Amino acid sequence: MKPFTRLDARAAPLDIANVDTDQIIPARYLKTVERTGLGKGLFAAMRYEADGTPKPDFVLNQPDYASAGVLIAGDNFGCGSSREHAPWALLDFGIRCVISTSFADIFYNNCFNNGLLPIVLPEDEVRSLMDEARGGNHVFSIDLEAKTVTLPSGRVVSFNLDAGRQEKLVKGLDAIGETLQHVSSIDDFEAQRRLTQPWVAA
Amino acid sequence: MTGKTLYDKIWDAHRVAEDANGETILYIDLHLIHEVTTPQAFAGLRAAGRPVRRPDRTLAVADHNVPTINQAAGTGAVADDEARLQLQTLERNVAEAGIEFFPMGDVRNGIVHVVGPEQGRSQPGMTIVCGDSHTSTHGAFGALAHGIGTSEVEHVLATQTLRQRKAKNMRVWFDGEPAPGVGAKDFALALIGLIGTGGGTGSVIEYAGPAIEALSMEGRMTLCNMTIEAGAKAGLIAPDAKAFDYMRGRPAAPKGAAWEAAMTYWSSLFSDPDAAFDREIHIDTAALSPLVTWGTSPEDVVPVSGNVPDPADAPNAARATQIQRALDYMGLTGGQPISEARIDRVFIGSCTNSRIEDLRAAADVARGRKVAAHVSAMVVPGSGLVRDQAEAEGLDQILIAAGFDWREPGCSMCLGMNPDKLVPGERCASTSNRNFEGRQGPGGRTHLMSPAMAAAAAIAGHMIDMRDLPLVDGVA
């Protein structure tokens, strides 16, 4: 996984609450056996007319935001389906950070397994970030080691992230490789289980 | 020292190791897999040269993008190139890894969350995961069951564990005697309407109380299934005699002395009386009436006899905008009675409501009646075994005589990724779990409700309290 340390990118405001993973990437795009190429289906219903032409009023179709690397969204972003195609689609489009007041649990976990940074901020901060993103200069600077977002105005906003998750992104850790270092504990657990719950282990 | 909740007990019984970064490595007893969220996981294993650690603790089905007709023709006959490739990729992957697999057309195949319990693979006290958010279903048996992403699917395949952080404990207490026609689906919609789709975020919900004890296992599965729509990590119910009776004799259930040993353990799976919950919610089921959704989020709930909300009455401007956006999408006007909305399609199925009891409820309403002329209605059993049982009980004949289309098992029109989908603007009374924009097909409009209510909507041609349907030969 690609390490995430710093990001300087344009930020796009998506002022909608409860953006679900069906909205992020509709199910018809899930019939792929690849992790890549999903950017074309990102926000498909909001982004395209039925005939496939881009809807000019959708934020990511506007010239200022077409190269956005940060998305600022309403409450409870990523609710619904567990599809990891949601972070894959965001990343494939070029978005590496999503800022909201809250994220759904499965989506939040999926982000950290893919090098996508979800930042949680209080509602008034998210509002002010959306306002700044709507201004003339849209470039936000994110420093994951310092856990700060520097806004176009120069104001610096700090965010919280627990150290384990931060490390995972900063180092681009392979979770399976890390877990396999505990393989003898897994072996021991299974051996114990065969004795205490043979009906499960059998 | 305070007691433990059911979730605490299952968590503690599965801790393998604590990692320095604050994560617990949790052992996974059962890993359910399907064609959509696994190809990239198997590709990842192959690239890293990692084997599947416990193929025997893994079970595969083909459900999300299978067609619901002509399944006997096999995956080679699936018309959609991408769907066919995905189904064939699963077949290759499970054969290579030695994982038990019920292919499309096998009578044991069906929706993963119907098959696991039906085969007795899902058992009390287990940790169960699947690359599907509705894995919460299996919590009905007192298992800790939840959806995971594809990277986590790969992690479980490689290690039979998952890196987890402990969630909070929430308890939702259901009491009171529900009115006839009010059931598990209404319990779920009532809760989501009350706490919202983010209301359970970060928590595991335990459902308890007399109204839960009174629910059948099918009803409990419906309720636990919808837990994810409240944003919670998992939903579970302490296993009781009903759960054990359901398990007994199923193909993968323990037998003989192992059954006795399992029963002893399973009987210890309940929240201690002095266990502390971080949050408690109470719902009086006697106060509920049959519920439907009006909008594009499962929290947009209204009694079927009620009116859709008017943005003018919203508590603030942001909510008014949200309501208006949902009304525009749904083709509804603020304040109108929900029963005025004409239904084009009816879908009875999905991992929420495709079990035998659901089909019986639909057939009870359909018996002797006819689907309205302008409505196209389909019933999709959750598995081949459910389909067989329904046919043995004659439910298919009742439904077909009423004008319902009787299909083969699969996820079908729940999620718009197989041939069963809505066309833009169509309005559907659906027993599925999500009314998101485009969920059942681009531009499709979904109203969630129970199987009996969906059958009633098919007959009336609009949403209606099933208790208000005209009687058939003087019989309700």
XYZ file of C-alpha atoms in Angstrom:
678
model
C 0.000 0.000 0.000
C 1.214 3.463 -0.934
C 2.312 5.399 2.153
C 0.348 8.577 2.919
C 2.340 11.385 4.481
C 1.381 14.654 2.808
C -1.253 15.698 0.322
C -1.558 19.036 -1.458
C -4.710 18.954 -3.504
C -7.844 20.773 -4.471
C -10.809 20.157 -2.211
C -14.345 19.707 -3.511
C -17.421 20.355 -1.339
C -20.187 17.726 -1.532
C -22.766 19.136 0.839
C -24.972 16.059 1.163
C -25.551 13.980 4.305
C -25.715 10.173 4.376
C -23.875 9.674 1.095
C -24.190 5.897 0.834
C -21.834 3.536 -0.950
C -24.481 2.854 -3.640
C -24.225 6.561 -4.466
C -20.429 6.446 -4.369
C -20.341 3.479 -6.741
C -23.570 1.852 -7.997
C -23.769 -1.940 -7.933
C -23.656 -2.322 -11.704
C -19.985 -1.247 -11.569
C -19.175 -4.004 -9.065
C -19.029 -6.741 -11.660
C -15.286 -6.392 -11.988
C -12.514 -8.669 -10.824
C -10.057 -5.741 -10.647
C -9.373 -3.069 -8.055
C -8.679 -0.406 -10.675
C -10.790 1.371 -13.246
C -13.687 2.151 -10.917
C -13.180 5.943 -11.081
C -15.450 6.105 -14.106
C -18.394 4.966 -11.985
C -17.700 7.276 -9.033
C -20.924 9.103 -8.053
C -22.350 7.917 -11.394
C -25.964 8.935 -10.769
C -25.024 12.425 -9.559
C -22.306 12.857 -12.139
C -23.899 11.745 -15.408
C -27.185 12.113 -17.261
C -28.881 8.884 -18.338
C -27.159 9.155 -21.725
C -23.727 9.405 -20.095
C -23.110 13.132 -20.589
C -21.684 14.878 -17.509
C -24.106 16.918 -15.407
C -22.535 20.396 -15.365
C -23.812 21.277 -11.893
C -22.168 18.310 -10.146
C -19.144 19.509 -8.231
C -16.576 17.099 -9.685
C -17.678 18.039 -13.219
C -16.774 21.693 -12.637
C -13.357 22.715 -13.975
C -12.193 23.972 -10.566
C -12.793 20.582 -8.954
C -12.221 18.053 -11.737
C -8.756 17.323 -10.343
C -9.866 17.294 -6.686
C -7.857 15.129 -4.301
C -9.918 15.967 -1.222
C -13.666 15.624 -0.774
C -15.594 17.425 1.966
C -18.949 15.770 2.625
C -21.950 15.797 4.963
C -22.608 13.550 7.981
C -22.395 9.757 7.920
C -20.403 9.447 4.702
C -20.092 5.908 3.294
C -23.125 4.322 4.943
C -24.706 1.170 3.554
C -22.966 -1.573 1.635
C -19.546 -2.910 2.663
C -18.258 -2.638 -0.910
C -14.578 -1.718 -0.899
C -15.219 -0.566 -4.441
C -16.237 2.735 -2.781
C -12.721 3.675 -1.633
C -11.304 2.083 -4.805
C -13.519 4.342 -6.930
C -12.568 7.449 -4.936
C -8.870 6.618 -5.230
C -9.114 5.754 -8.910
C -10.682 9.174 -9.506
C -7.822 10.790 -7.586
C -9.401 11.462 -4.189
C -7.076 10.476 -1.340
C -8.800 12.186 1.568
C -12.443 12.590 2.620
C -13.449 15.023 5.353
C -16.777 14.710 7.176
C -18.357 14.943 10.619
C -18.742 11.153 10.691
C -18.185 8.020 8.655
C -19.944 4.661 8.580
C -17.827 1.970 10.263
C -17.140 -0.417 7.379
C -16.300 2.364 4.943
C -14.001 3.934 7.538
C -12.083 0.670 7.998
C -11.897 0.087 4.270
C -10.201 3.484 3.826
C -7.243 2.522 6.001
C -6.690 -0.674 4.036
C -6.304 1.356 0.863
C -4.336 4.463 1.771
C -7.371 6.746 1.772
C -7.459 9.194 4.702
C -10.860 9.847 6.324
C -10.745 12.936 8.554
C -13.426 13.573 11.172
C -14.011 17.190 12.205
C -16.774 18.937 14.153
C -19.723 20.225 12.154
C -18.775 23.911 12.300
C -15.274 23.102 11.037
C -16.636 20.995 8.191
C -18.906 23.952 7.303
C -16.006 26.375 7.258
C -13.889 23.979 5.182
C -16.718 23.739 2.647
C -16.845 27.536 2.530
C -13.111 27.733 1.899
C -13.333 25.036 -0.759
C -15.971 27.137 -2.499
C -13.648 30.173 -2.499
C -11.192 31.209 -5.207
C -8.298 28.966 -4.216
C -9.191 25.419 -3.462
C -5.879 23.884 -2.514
C -5.752 22.213 0.901
C -2.525 20.879 2.409
C -2.786 17.808 4.600
C 0.078 16.730 6.806
C -0.746 13.333 8.242
C 2.278 13.166 10.537
C 1.321 16.510 12.115
C -2.422 15.692 11.759
C -3.202 19.118 10.301
C -5.098 20.540 7.370
C -3.840 23.906 6.102
C -6.618 25.781 4.363
C -6.309 28.209 1.442
C -6.716 31.072 3.917
C -3.625 29.877 5.769
C -5.639 28.755 8.786
C -4.440 25.424 10.195
C -6.993 22.916 11.459
C -5.889 19.972 13.586
C -7.647 16.617 13.518
C -7.569 13.543 15.718
C -6.615 10.085 14.544
C -5.483 7.241 16.728
C -1.815 6.379 16.485
C -2.349 2.866 15.102
C -4.411 4.018 12.163
C -2.070 6.927 11.513
C 0.903 4.563 11.407
C -0.908 2.214 9.054
C -1.312 5.008 6.507
C 2.004 6.746 7.030
C 3.975 3.531 6.631
C 1.607 1.942 4.112
C 1.565 -1.203 6.261
C 0.508 -4.590 4.928
C -2.036 -5.708 7.523
C -1.811 -9.383 6.563
C 1.965 -9.352 6.876
C 1.654 -7.741 10.305
C -0.884 -10.309 11.470
C 1.142 -13.230 10.185
C 3.821 -12.220 12.694
C 1.319 -13.537 15.259
C 0.890 -16.851 13.489
C 2.026 -18.903 16.474
C -0.684 -17.253 18.592
C -3.238 -18.190 15.946
C -1.944 -21.764 15.959
C -2.206 -21.869 19.760
C -5.721 -20.456 19.680
C -6.839 -23.103 17.201
C -5.230 -25.893 19.248
C -7.017 -24.671 22.371
C -10.273 -24.370 20.443
C -10.101 -27.974 19.315
C -10.233 -28.926 22.993
C -12.831 -26.467 24.284
C -15.164 -26.201 21.291
C -14.563 -29.294 19.179
C -17.875 -28.827 17.353
C -16.573 -25.554 15.881
C -13.054 -26.720 15.204
C -14.094 -30.022 13.665
C -16.970 -6.145 38.941
C -19.790 -5.608 36.486
C -21.005 -8.432 34.335
C -20.408 -8.955 30.664
C -22.690 -8.346 27.751
C -23.237 -11.046 25.150
C -20.971 -9.078 22.809
C -18.269 -8.872 25.515
C -18.416 -12.642 25.987
C -18.079 -13.477 22.308
C -15.328 -10.885 21.883
C -13.344 -12.233 24.823
C -13.679 -15.812 23.588
C -12.092 -14.924 20.246
C -9.142 -12.724 21.221
C -5.961 -14.175 19.777
C -3.552 -11.319 20.449
C -3.423 -7.613 21.095
C -1.335 -5.589 18.707
C 0.695 -2.549 19.671
C -1.463 -0.265 17.528
C -4.574 -0.805 19.628
C -6.105 -3.495 17.477
C -7.187 -6.913 18.667
C -6.554 -9.887 16.448
C -9.883 -11.661 16.623
C -10.388 -15.262 15.526
C -13.056 -15.829 12.873
C -15.080 -19.037 13.092
C -16.976 -18.763 9.828
C -16.167 -16.858 6.673
C -18.939 -16.660 4.100
C -17.934 -15.601 0.616
C -19.646 -14.754 -2.677
C -18.655 -13.741 -6.187
C -18.698 -9.943 -5.918
C -16.377 -9.024 -3.059
C -13.800 -11.809 -3.337
C -12.045 -11.831 -6.744
C -9.597 -9.094 -5.735
C -8.946 -10.876 -2.409
C -7.989 -14.159 -4.056
C -5.877 -12.237 -6.589
C -4.086 -10.580 -3.674
C -3.370 -13.921 -2.010
C -2.047 -15.330 -5.254
C 0.212 -12.321 -5.820
C 1.665 -12.703 -2.313
C 1.913 -16.500 -2.513
C -0.346 -16.914 0.522
C -2.652 -19.944 0.922
C -6.174 -19.961 2.370
C -5.578 -20.880 6.003
C -8.915 -22.576 6.797
C -10.895 -23.563 3.707
C -13.022 -25.714 6.045
C -14.124 -22.567 7.943
C -15.187 -20.920 4.675
C -18.362 -21.386 2.653
C -19.036 -19.982 -0.814
C -22.246 -19.222 -2.683
C -23.146 -17.423 -5.910
C -25.902 -14.930 -5.193
C -25.409 -11.253 -6.032
C -25.342 -11.262 -9.811
C -27.019 -14.541 -10.701
C -30.114 -14.351 -12.894
C -33.284 -15.657 -11.209
C -34.438 -17.737 -14.160
C -32.935 -20.724 -15.942
C -30.179 -21.325 -13.390
C -29.899 -24.984 -14.342
C -28.170 -23.848 -17.541
C -25.121 -22.983 -15.419
C -22.828 -19.983 -15.262
C -21.690 -20.527 -18.842
C -25.173 -19.426 -19.910
C -25.165 -16.170 -17.918
C -25.639 -13.494 -20.564
C -23.766 -10.625 -18.882
C -20.058 -10.988 -19.712
C -18.822 -9.316 -16.537
C -21.212 -11.241 -14.283
C -20.250 -14.507 -15.949
C -16.545 -13.763 -15.505
C -17.090 -12.943 -11.844
C -19.080 -16.147 -11.240
C -16.510 -18.264 -13.065
C -13.686 -16.562 -11.173
C -15.334 -17.618 -7.906
C -15.700 -21.198 -9.180
C -11.978 -21.283 -10.032
C -10.912 -19.693 -6.755
C -12.896 -22.016 -4.497
C -11.831 -25.099 -6.444
C -8.191 -24.106 -6.116
C -8.489 -23.410 -2.391
C -10.708 -26.407 -1.578
C -13.602 -24.333 -0.210
C -17.101 -25.791 0.001
C -19.236 -24.121 -2.658
C -22.897 -24.311 -3.621
C -22.945 -23.311 -7.284
C -25.812 -21.572 -9.008
C -28.540 -24.141 -9.655
C -27.577 -26.330 -6.657
C -30.630 -26.637 -4.396
C -28.467 -25.582 -1.436
C -27.431 -22.346 -3.140
C -29.089 -19.045 -2.425
C -28.477 -15.750 -0.701
C -25.458 -16.108 1.556
C -27.366 -14.905 4.639
C -30.130 -17.422 4.071
C -27.775 -20.314 3.323
C -25.449 -19.973 6.354
C -28.201 -20.499 8.954
C -30.114 -22.966 6.783
C -27.088 -25.252 6.568
C -26.381 -24.927 10.282
C -23.027 -23.308 9.508
C -23.987 -20.139 11.429
C -24.022 -21.066 15.122
C -24.370 -19.305 18.470
C -21.233 -17.778 19.925
C -19.388 -17.754 16.616
C -17.644 -14.870 14.955
C -18.955 -14.714 11.406
C -17.847 -12.360 8.644
C -18.615 -11.887 4.976
C -17.835 -9.244 2.392
C -21.406 -8.055 2.651
C -22.869 -5.580 5.100
C -25.953 -7.690 5.799
C -23.846 -10.302 7.564
C -25.401 -8.842 10.696
C -28.265 -11.255 9.899
C -26.450 -14.148 11.601
C -26.557 -12.279 14.913
C -30.060 -13.741 15.248
C -28.335 -16.870 16.564
C -26.240 -15.052 19.131
C -23.208 -14.833 16.868
C -21.019 -11.777 16.408
C -21.522 -11.271 12.702
C -20.670 -8.327 10.504
C -19.710 -7.185 7.038
C -16.129 -6.554 5.971
C -14.364 -5.052 2.971
C -12.427 -7.010 0.382
C -9.011 -6.272 1.955
C -10.409 -7.790 5.141
C -11.766 -10.774 3.169
C -8.196 -11.346 2.003
C -6.967 -10.939 5.578
C -9.423 -13.541 6.874
C -8.638 -15.961 4.053
C -4.926 -15.682 4.849
C -5.051 -15.641 8.652
C -8.556 -16.729 9.784
C -8.482 -13.591 11.939
C -9.495 -9.979 11.668
C -7.920 -6.855 13.155
C -10.639 -5.205 15.173
C -11.309 -2.502 17.728
C -13.980 -3.148 20.258
C -17.289 -1.421 19.626
C -19.629 0.037 22.243
C -22.539 -1.907 23.700
C -26.043 -0.719 22.874
C -29.234 -2.509 23.870
C -32.585 -2.050 22.215
C -35.415 -3.360 24.340
C -38.630 -4.280 22.545
C -41.704 -4.950 24.638
C -45.459 -4.811 24.259
C -47.746 -6.939 22.155
C -47.562 -5.939 18.477
C -50.835 -5.527 16.594
C -51.657 -8.125 13.929
C -49.747 -7.256 10.759
C -46.856 -5.677 12.693
C -43.662 -7.706 12.775
C -39.883 -7.801 12.627
C -39.598 -5.570 9.566
C -41.633 -2.921 11.336
C -39.458 -3.286 14.452
C -36.384 -2.645 12.286
C -37.876 0.318 10.448
C -39.155 1.800 13.708
C -35.689 1.633 15.250
C -33.940 3.120 12.204
C -36.571 5.851 12.003
C -35.926 6.609 15.665
C -32.116 6.641 15.824
C -31.269 7.317 12.161
C -28.895 5.600 9.771
C -25.920 6.826 11.776
C -27.535 6.151 15.159
C -25.728 2.877 15.751
C -22.312 3.906 14.431
C -19.536 2.459 16.565
C -21.869 0.130 18.474
C -22.967 -3.463 18.548
C -26.700 -3.647 19.211
C -28.204 -6.379 21.352
C -31.930 -6.832 20.795
C -33.781 -8.017 23.870
C -37.123 -7.973 25.609
C -40.387 -9.927 25.461
C -41.212 -8.902 21.894
C -37.843 -10.241 20.723
C -38.321 -13.508 22.611
C -41.674 -13.837 20.852
C -40.132 -13.421 17.388
C -39.477 -16.478 15.227
C -35.915 -17.125 14.030
C -36.909 -15.768 10.622
C -38.150 -12.587 12.274
C -34.979 -12.281 14.329
C -32.915 -12.649 11.153
C -34.937 -9.857 9.511
C -34.324 -7.551 12.461
C -30.608 -8.352 12.818
C -30.213 -8.033 9.047
C -31.379 -4.401 9.111
C -29.019 -3.484 11.960
C -26.481 -2.182 9.468
C -29.116 0.292 8.216
C -28.928 1.856 11.667
C -25.164 2.124 11.157
C -24.285 -0.391 13.872
C -21.394 -2.800 13.587
C -23.541 -5.839 14.349
C -26.848 -6.825 15.884
C -27.361 -9.887 18.030
C -29.876 -11.727 20.152
C -29.137 -14.142 22.987
C -29.804 -17.669 21.721
C -32.719 -19.498 23.341
C -34.734 -22.684 22.822
C -36.070 -21.316 19.530
C -32.547 -20.831 18.218
C -31.492 -24.301 19.353
C -34.603 -25.872 17.806
C -33.834 -24.136 14.529
C -30.252 -25.447 14.611
C -31.012 -29.030 15.571
C -30.523 -31.523 12.755
C -29.212 -29.062 10.169
C -26.409 -30.478 8.001
C -23.535 -28.640 9.726
C -25.021 -28.534 13.235
C -23.160 -30.547 15.871
C -24.488 -34.054 16.404
C -24.691 -36.453 19.348
C -22.340 -35.675 22.234
C -21.015 -32.629 20.394
C -24.563 -31.257 20.297
C -24.857 -31.608 24.061
C -21.502 -29.926 24.613
C -22.419 -27.144 22.227
C -25.787 -26.632 23.969
C -24.032 -26.262 27.307
C -21.799 -23.554 25.903
C -24.540 -21.845 23.898
C -26.707 -21.647 27.016
C -24.075 -19.398 28.611
C -24.433 -16.842 25.840
C -26.498 -14.024 27.314
C -25.791 -10.627 28.816
C -25.270 -10.868 32.558
C -27.996 -9.106 34.572
C -25.471 -6.560 35.847
C -23.824 -5.954 32.466
C -23.519 -2.288 31.555
C -24.636 -0.896 28.213
C -23.304 2.371 26.853
C -26.723 3.211 25.477
C -30.223 1.782 25.907
C -33.263 2.342 23.721
C -36.817 1.222 24.414
C -39.485 0.551 21.820
C -43.081 -0.349 22.693
C -44.218 -2.599 19.852
C -47.868 -2.189 20.858
C -47.613 1.406 19.640
C -46.359 0.430 16.161
C -48.388 0.223 12.990
C -47.195 -1.230 9.660
C -44.403 1.009 8.390
C -43.102 1.904 4.955
C -40.333 4.209 3.802
C -41.175 7.329 1.807
C -37.674 8.619 0.936
C -34.178 7.572 -0.049
C -32.822 6.528 3.332
C -34.066 3.688 5.540
C -34.644 6.267 8.274
C -37.327 7.951 6.134
C -40.113 5.967 7.775
C -43.862 6.642 7.928
C -46.892 4.558 8.956
C -48.658 3.324 5.825
C -51.694 5.315 6.920
C -49.595 8.477 7.266
C -48.390 11.333 5.093
C -44.956 12.015 3.666
C -43.227 14.885 5.459
C -43.527 18.451 4.260
C -40.175 20.270 3.984
C -41.941 23.365 5.342
C -42.303 21.553 8.689
C -38.622 20.563 8.880
C -36.743 21.586 12.040
C -34.051 23.387 10.057
C -33.068 24.454 6.546
C -30.573 21.624 6.058
C -33.206 18.998 6.851
C -35.739 20.779 4.613
C -33.279 20.587 1.708
C -32.668 16.905 2.438
C -36.399 16.137 2.504
C -37.012 18.066 -0.697
C -34.172 16.236 -2.454
C -35.663 12.872 -1.414
C -39.203 13.912 -2.433
C -37.959 15.064 -5.844
C -36.160 11.778 -6.391
C -39.156 9.761 -5.233
C -41.665 11.772 -7.290
C -43.697 12.656 -4.211
C -45.174 15.897 -2.874
C -44.643 16.996 0.708
C -47.645 16.257 2.919
C -49.410 13.823 0.580
C -50.755 10.517 1.952
C -48.182 7.826 1.195
C -51.005 5.507 0.109
C -51.676 7.770 -2.902
C -48.426 6.745 -4.571
C -49.128 4.228 -7.329
C -46.898 1.147 -7.340
C -45.435 -0.243 -10.598
C -43.385 -3.142 -9.282
C -43.312 -5.393 -6.232
C -40.269 -7.305 -5.053
C -40.612 -9.934 -2.336
C -37.194 -11.358 -1.575
C -33.653 -10.374 -0.438
C -31.581 -11.454 2.566
C -34.020 -9.452 4.697
C -37.265 -11.187 3.742
C -36.981 -14.285 1.546
C -37.328 -17.074 4.097
C -40.205 -19.504 4.365
C -42.131 -17.450 6.911
C -41.854 -14.378 4.660
C -43.235 -16.300 1.706
C -46.052 -17.698 3.851
C -46.960 -14.148 4.927
C -47.028 -12.983 1.310
C -49.057 -16.011 0.215
C -51.557 -15.454 3.034
C -52.301 -12.003 1.651
C -52.275 -13.164 -1.977
C -54.570 -16.133 -1.433
C -57.690 -15.717 -3.589
C -56.723 -12.211 -4.687
C -55.177 -10.772 -7.868
C -52.189 -8.525 -8.431
C -53.422 -5.163 -9.785
C -53.366 -4.996 -13.581
C -50.696 -2.284 -13.768
C -48.333 -3.975 -11.281
C -45.551 -6.414 -12.079
C -44.800 -8.469 -8.961
C -42.113 -11.050 -8.302
C -41.284 -13.411 -5.463
C -37.697 -14.597 -5.162
C -37.039 -17.288 -2.535
C -33.828 -16.932 -0.549
C -32.462 -20.348 -1.445
C -33.252 -23.435 -3.452
C -34.287 -25.171 -0.236
C -36.688 -22.357 0.685
C -38.102 -22.582 -2.842
C -38.579 -26.333 -2.486
C -40.280 -25.983 0.871
C -42.576 -23.249 -0.409
C -43.536 -25.451 -3.339
C -44.150 -28.399 -1.007
C -46.531 -26.147 0.949
C -48.237 -24.977 -2.250
C -47.244 -21.335 -1.699
C -45.961 -21.022 -5.255
C -49.393 -22.002 -6.628
C -51.160 -19.423 -4.481
C -48.744 -16.697 -5.575
C -48.764 -17.678 -9.241
C -52.566 -17.843 -9.259
C -52.614 -14.298 -7.869
C -50.351 -13.117 -10.676
C -46.933 -13.106 -8.997
C -43.861 -14.202 -10.913
C -42.213 -17.139 -9.051
C -38.422 -17.011 -9.432
C -35.240 -18.934 -8.659
C -33.095 -17.855 -5.706
C -30.656 -14.946 -5.563
C -30.211 -11.364 -4.401
C -32.322 -10.353 -7.381
C -33.847 -6.891 -7.343
C -32.443 -5.855 -3.983
C -29.392 -4.249 -5.492
C -29.560 -3.659 -9.239
C -26.571 -5.688 -10.352
C -28.307 -8.587 -12.094
C -31.060 -8.667 -14.733
C -33.760 -7.912 -12.118
C -33.897 -4.154 -11.799
C -36.180 -1.162 -11.991
C -36.239 1.197 -14.952
C -35.944 4.927 -14.231
C -39.023 6.340 -12.527
C -40.548 2.985 -11.587
C -41.934 2.789 -8.068
C -41.411 -0.471 -6.194
C -42.868 -1.900 -2.999
C -39.920 -3.937 -1.806
C -39.123 -6.227 1.099
C -35.412 -5.485 0.720
C -33.293 -3.350 3.020
C -32.190 -0.199 1.170
C -34.153 2.536 -0.537
C -31.049 4.480 -1.583
C -31.134 6.445 -4.829
C -30.601 3.989 -7.667
C -30.321 0.980 -5.384
C -32.756 -1.166 -7.400
C -31.653 0.328 -10.723
C -30.844 3.876 -11.872
C -33.751 6.220 -11.199
C -35.751 3.470 -9.469
C -37.934 4.433 -6.492
C -37.988 2.003 -3.574
C -40.413 1.780 -0.670
C -39.321 -0.677 2.007
C -41.898 -2.737 3.880
C -42.739 -6.198 5.182
C -43.654 -9.138 2.896
C -47.336 -8.955 3.864
C -47.426 -5.235 3.137
C -45.610 -5.680 -0.193
C -48.106 -8.364 -1.201
C -50.947 -6.040 -0.190
C -49.424 -3.240 -2.294
C -49.298 -5.623 -5.269
C -52.996 -6.377 -4.891
C -54.153 -2.800 -4.265
C -51.738 -1.204 -6.750
C -50.684 1.287 -4.107
C -49.393 1.120 -0.556
C -52.126 0.053 1.811
C -52.482 -1.348 5.292
C -53.011 -5.045 4.540
C -55.731 -5.039 7.177
C -57.726 -2.669 4.935
C -57.763 -4.937 1.889
C -61.276 -6.009 0.880
C -62.050 -9.466 2.240
C -61.937 -12.510 -0.006
C -65.223 -14.423 0.272
C -65.748 -12.836 3.643
C -62.368 -14.047 4.925
C -59.504 -11.725 5.880
